[in-house]
């Protein structure tokens, strides 16, 4: 990909899209093409086609999606399946129609079977039932993968599919109802310390294990793959290490300076017991995550605390 390539970042206001835009700028690429939601509704097929015909991007990072944590997924299943199917179908098809050279589709680690062996290899896709709480999102993402593979097979379109593990970092969503666990816990511990609360409540049992990647590492992996990977097979993006929700809560509590007790609300769902990606394929290509979890969280905590105190 040349430095003056016409790169479109779909979803540039989201956490991942923002990080991709920051990285492209830092690496000296020409300013990417971007559109806000108000300027271009990606669920509107005609608008998306017209945009691609007019702009004719050569490379597309498809980071636009309706995303949310375990409760959001469970509460708005129709929105999750409809919006994600529409966004990805419109963007993948319009990119191919308008002659784009390459598209990178961002999937998710929740596409894998709930009880997949760990660490999860790419070829475990569609070998068992999904976790019910986020199946709507997962099915949409699986359709996106199959669409990329079908467009490659039938039309020779260079669309690649990446499956990132749970992401955190600047630009995350801190709304307690819809956020993912790491952002939710940053907010809970920060507010507890500020108010002098004696307890913080963590959902579920604390026993599930999750793997977390800093969004700057994820953006770096995406750029790496946009340059170096042209295969139909999906590829995992992770750190290779996971942590229990209880240990994560203890780590964030320590960063926040919380001295009270952590309590568990077992009325809330645990979701998938464990989600650790096998990153052997990505490592073999020569890429590895660089930001250690604790340092990444400490950095994110400072940014989030400033934001939460402001508003
Ligand atoms: P998941 O990876 O799709 O399950 O999504 P989440 O990041 O929302 O949740 C991960 C795990 O963290 C689940 O077991 C949740 O029950 C647990 N968890 C604990 N406290 C919280 C919280 O305050 N918010 C969220 N979203 N999850 C929490």
XYZ file of C-alpha atoms and ligand atoms in Angstrom:
339
model
C 0.000 0.000 0.000
C 1.582 3.305 -1.138
C 1.751 6.282 1.192
C -0.589 8.168 -1.140
C -3.109 5.314 -1.451
C -6.781 6.304 -1.256
C -7.589 4.660 2.055
C -11.137 4.652 3.441
C -11.537 3.984 7.169
C -15.169 3.003 7.769
C -16.034 3.636 11.412
C -13.361 6.270 12.101
C -15.247 7.533 15.166
C -15.156 4.126 16.852
C -12.313 3.000 19.082
C -10.639 0.843 16.414
C -11.222 3.249 13.514
C -9.771 6.140 15.527
C -6.653 4.103 16.274
C -6.237 3.147 12.590
C -6.525 6.826 11.568
C -3.938 7.815 14.244
C -1.556 5.143 13.021
C -1.911 6.027 9.319
C -1.105 9.618 10.192
C 1.898 8.623 12.321
C 3.191 6.416 9.495
C 2.981 9.253 6.973
C 0.055 8.048 4.853
C -2.109 10.588 3.019
C -5.136 11.611 5.117
C -7.670 8.767 4.840
C -11.171 9.228 3.472
C -13.644 9.402 6.361
C -17.359 10.101 6.774
C -19.324 10.644 9.960
C -22.550 8.736 10.531
C -24.455 11.939 9.754
C -22.690 12.293 6.389
C -23.027 8.656 5.339
C -25.381 6.060 6.796
C -23.632 2.758 6.109
C -26.909 0.832 6.429
C -28.217 2.762 3.380
C -27.200 0.709 0.328
C -27.787 3.426 -2.276
C -25.860 6.026 -0.264
C -22.939 3.641 0.246
C -22.788 2.791 -3.469
C -22.857 6.469 -4.443
C -20.106 7.277 -1.940
C -17.815 4.514 -3.275
C -18.493 5.487 -6.899
C -17.554 9.093 -6.120
C -14.519 8.454 -3.915
C -13.158 5.192 -5.368
C -10.950 4.201 -2.435
C -8.180 1.707 -3.216
C -7.980 0.240 0.320
C -10.786 -0.139 2.858
C -10.540 -0.787 6.594
C -14.034 -1.968 7.544
C -14.075 -1.023 11.245
C -17.680 0.197 11.301
C -20.043 -1.966 13.345
C -22.681 -1.836 16.008
C -20.816 -3.109 19.072
C -21.501 -3.496 22.770
C -20.895 -5.561 25.876
C -22.680 -8.638 27.112
C -25.817 -6.795 28.295
C -26.193 -4.638 25.165
C -25.932 -7.706 22.941
C -28.522 -9.538 24.967
C -30.904 -6.549 25.112
C -30.842 -5.378 21.462
C -30.493 -8.571 19.387
C -32.433 -7.201 16.394
C -30.328 -4.044 16.179
C -27.095 -6.018 16.404
C -27.917 -8.515 13.664
C -29.640 -6.038 11.305
C -27.185 -3.150 11.475
C -24.091 -5.296 11.238
C -25.384 -7.364 8.317
C -26.385 -4.190 6.476
C -23.182 -2.239 7.115
C -20.817 -5.012 6.077
C -22.894 -6.162 3.085
C -23.124 -2.625 1.725
C -19.460 -1.780 2.266
C -17.961 -5.052 0.994
C -20.157 -5.053 -2.117
C -19.647 -1.364 -2.926
C -15.879 -1.651 -2.429
C -15.713 -4.510 -4.914
C -18.089 -2.776 -7.401
C -16.087 0.433 -7.380
C -12.834 -1.410 -8.023
C -11.095 -1.257 -4.632
C -7.836 -3.216 -4.525
C -8.223 -4.588 -1.014
C -10.539 -4.624 1.990
C -9.820 -5.614 5.590
C -12.844 -6.840 7.537
C -12.775 -6.746 11.326
C -14.553 -9.692 12.899
C -14.479 -10.707 16.540
C -13.400 -13.555 18.789
C -17.081 -14.236 19.611
C -17.509 -15.884 16.200
C -16.005 -19.081 17.617
C -18.007 -21.848 19.306
C -18.772 -21.179 22.984
C -16.982 -24.300 24.125
C -14.086 -24.186 21.672
C -10.804 -25.759 22.788
C -8.290 -23.151 23.979
C -6.368 -21.395 22.594
C -8.841 -20.971 19.740
C -7.474 -21.713 16.292
C -8.925 -20.139 13.176
C -10.121 -23.512 11.885
C -12.473 -23.960 14.884
C -14.920 -21.598 13.155
C -18.347 -23.268 12.725
C -17.409 -26.437 14.604
C -19.953 -25.939 17.429
C -22.778 -23.819 18.886
C -22.205 -20.142 19.714
C -22.474 -18.385 23.082
C -26.168 -17.313 23.201
C -25.622 -13.815 24.703
C -23.783 -12.503 21.662
C -24.905 -14.903 18.935
C -26.649 -12.121 16.964
C -23.465 -10.142 16.573
C -21.457 -13.312 15.990
C -23.759 -14.568 13.207
C -23.519 -11.203 11.444
C -19.716 -11.300 11.672
C -19.624 -14.890 10.398
C -21.764 -13.798 7.426
C -19.214 -11.005 6.812
C -16.371 -13.527 6.737
C -18.242 -15.790 4.334
C -19.082 -12.805 2.155
C -15.400 -11.800 1.930
C -14.452 -15.378 1.062
C -17.253 -15.658 -1.520
C -16.249 -12.370 -3.200
C -12.654 -13.602 -3.338
C -13.682 -16.959 -4.820
C -16.189 -15.662 -7.384
C -14.806 -12.220 -8.243
C -11.151 -12.401 -7.167
C -11.690 -9.544 -4.696
C -8.823 -9.263 -2.178
C -10.885 -9.121 1.046
C -9.174 -10.365 4.210
C -10.804 -11.224 7.552
C -9.211 -10.500 10.907
C -10.594 -11.714 14.245
C -9.447 -9.448 17.067
C -9.758 -10.462 20.685
C -11.390 -8.078 23.243
C -10.083 -4.549 22.669
C -9.465 -1.665 25.086
C -7.838 1.757 24.994
C -8.588 5.377 24.153
C -11.953 6.046 22.553
C -13.703 3.207 24.394
C -17.366 3.366 25.454
C -17.770 3.963 29.215
C -21.572 3.744 29.372
C -22.256 1.249 32.199
C -25.146 -0.406 30.338
C -23.487 -0.988 26.980
C -19.720 -1.051 27.615
C -17.421 -4.051 27.618
C -15.944 -5.264 30.874
C -12.604 -3.451 30.890
C -14.078 0.010 30.303
C -16.923 -0.786 32.712
C -14.485 -1.687 35.479
C -12.326 1.403 34.883
C -15.413 3.504 35.402
C -16.680 1.549 38.410
C -13.360 1.693 40.279
C -12.719 5.314 39.385
C -16.131 6.393 40.633
C -15.884 4.234 43.760
C -12.563 5.850 44.710
C -13.904 9.321 44.005
C -17.004 8.722 46.150
C -15.189 6.750 48.844
C -17.370 3.628 48.322
C -16.427 0.521 50.268
C -17.451 -1.993 47.595
C -17.389 -2.379 43.824
C -19.758 -4.818 42.142
C -18.454 -6.983 39.309
C -20.928 -8.909 37.142
C -21.004 -12.684 37.067
C -18.730 -14.968 39.060
C -15.357 -13.422 38.171
C -14.266 -16.815 36.820
C -14.545 -16.249 33.040
C -11.250 -15.620 31.296
C -10.739 -12.995 28.620
C -7.835 -11.843 26.480
C -7.379 -8.093 25.953
C -5.446 -6.225 23.289
C -4.677 -2.502 23.359
C -6.319 -0.783 20.403
C -2.982 0.685 19.234
C -1.595 -2.849 18.963
C -4.730 -3.910 17.081
C -4.401 -0.993 14.633
C -0.761 -1.914 14.104
C -1.731 -5.527 13.341
C -4.406 -4.347 10.885
C -1.940 -2.166 8.988
C 0.569 -5.025 8.995
C -2.027 -7.403 7.518
C -3.236 -4.846 4.993
C 0.340 -4.769 3.717
C 1.348 -8.405 4.147
C -1.624 -10.788 4.043
C -3.660 -11.759 0.971
C -5.195 -15.114 1.891
C -8.814 -16.302 2.115
C -8.255 -17.836 5.577
C -9.359 -15.785 8.568
C -6.606 -14.649 10.931
C -6.712 -14.073 14.708
C -5.305 -10.922 16.338
C -4.495 -11.210 20.027
C -1.732 -11.172 22.597
C -1.637 -14.890 23.377
C -2.389 -14.287 27.102
C -5.640 -14.160 29.029
C -6.747 -13.191 32.546
C -9.748 -14.002 34.762
C -12.333 -11.265 35.301
C -11.517 -11.439 39.049
C -7.802 -10.823 38.403
C -8.653 -8.065 35.944
C -10.859 -6.395 38.559
C -8.053 -6.655 41.150
C -5.585 -5.121 38.664
C -7.847 -2.196 37.801
C -8.687 -1.714 41.514
C -4.989 -1.464 42.267
C -4.372 1.034 39.444
C -7.296 3.115 40.728
C -6.028 2.974 44.322
C -9.229 1.253 45.501
C -8.927 -0.132 49.041
C -12.417 -1.621 49.497
C -13.953 -4.994 48.703
C -14.937 -6.483 45.338
C -18.330 -8.211 45.319
C -19.842 -10.391 42.598
C -23.364 -10.129 41.182
C -24.169 -13.645 40.039
C -27.543 -12.531 38.623
C -25.561 -11.107 35.710
C -24.349 -13.525 32.996
C -20.797 -14.854 32.751
C -21.034 -15.412 29.006
C -18.354 -17.540 27.341
C -16.192 -19.285 29.960
C -12.918 -18.575 28.152
C -11.863 -16.841 24.939
C -8.135 -17.061 24.284
C -7.100 -16.844 20.654
C -4.326 -18.892 19.120
C -2.105 -16.271 17.499
C 0.342 -18.690 15.882
C -0.665 -17.733 12.340
C -0.065 -14.018 12.947
C 3.211 -14.647 14.801
C 4.458 -16.823 11.933
C 3.945 -13.830 9.625
C 6.157 -11.787 11.969
C 3.750 -9.706 14.072
C 3.445 -9.629 17.862
C 1.571 -7.385 20.327
C 3.832 -4.964 22.184
C 1.784 -3.169 24.848
C 1.734 -5.082 28.190
C -1.741 -5.356 29.742
C -1.063 -3.517 32.995
C 0.823 -0.634 31.360
C -1.887 -0.345 28.711
C -4.635 -0.255 31.327
C -2.748 2.322 33.436
C -2.479 4.606 30.382
C -6.124 4.087 29.488
C -7.174 4.647 33.105
C -5.593 8.105 33.172
C -7.271 9.156 29.927
C -10.621 7.734 31.034
C -10.458 9.312 34.499
C -9.867 12.743 32.958
C -12.788 12.198 30.584
C -15.145 10.919 33.290
C -14.226 13.768 35.661
C -14.939 16.289 32.876
C -18.327 15.041 31.972
P -18.079 -10.684 26.375
O -16.590 -10.826 26.255
O -18.794 -10.738 25.084
O -18.651 -11.645 27.375
O -18.409 -9.191 26.863
P -18.083 -8.259 28.137
O -16.761 -7.605 27.954
O -19.258 -7.364 28.273
O -18.058 -9.213 29.410
C -16.964 -10.029 29.731
C -17.128 -10.665 31.106
O -16.982 -9.645 32.115
C -18.510 -11.284 31.365
O -18.299 -12.472 32.106
C -19.203 -10.225 32.220
O -20.218 -10.758 33.052
C -18.028 -9.741 33.059
N -18.242 -8.424 33.704
C -18.016 -8.152 35.024
N -18.363 -6.909 35.336
C -18.819 -6.335 34.194
C -19.343 -5.032 33.881
O -19.466 -4.150 34.735
N -19.683 -4.800 32.575
C -19.546 -5.772 31.604
N -19.873 -5.467 30.340
N -19.088 -7.013 31.880
C -18.731 -7.298 33.147
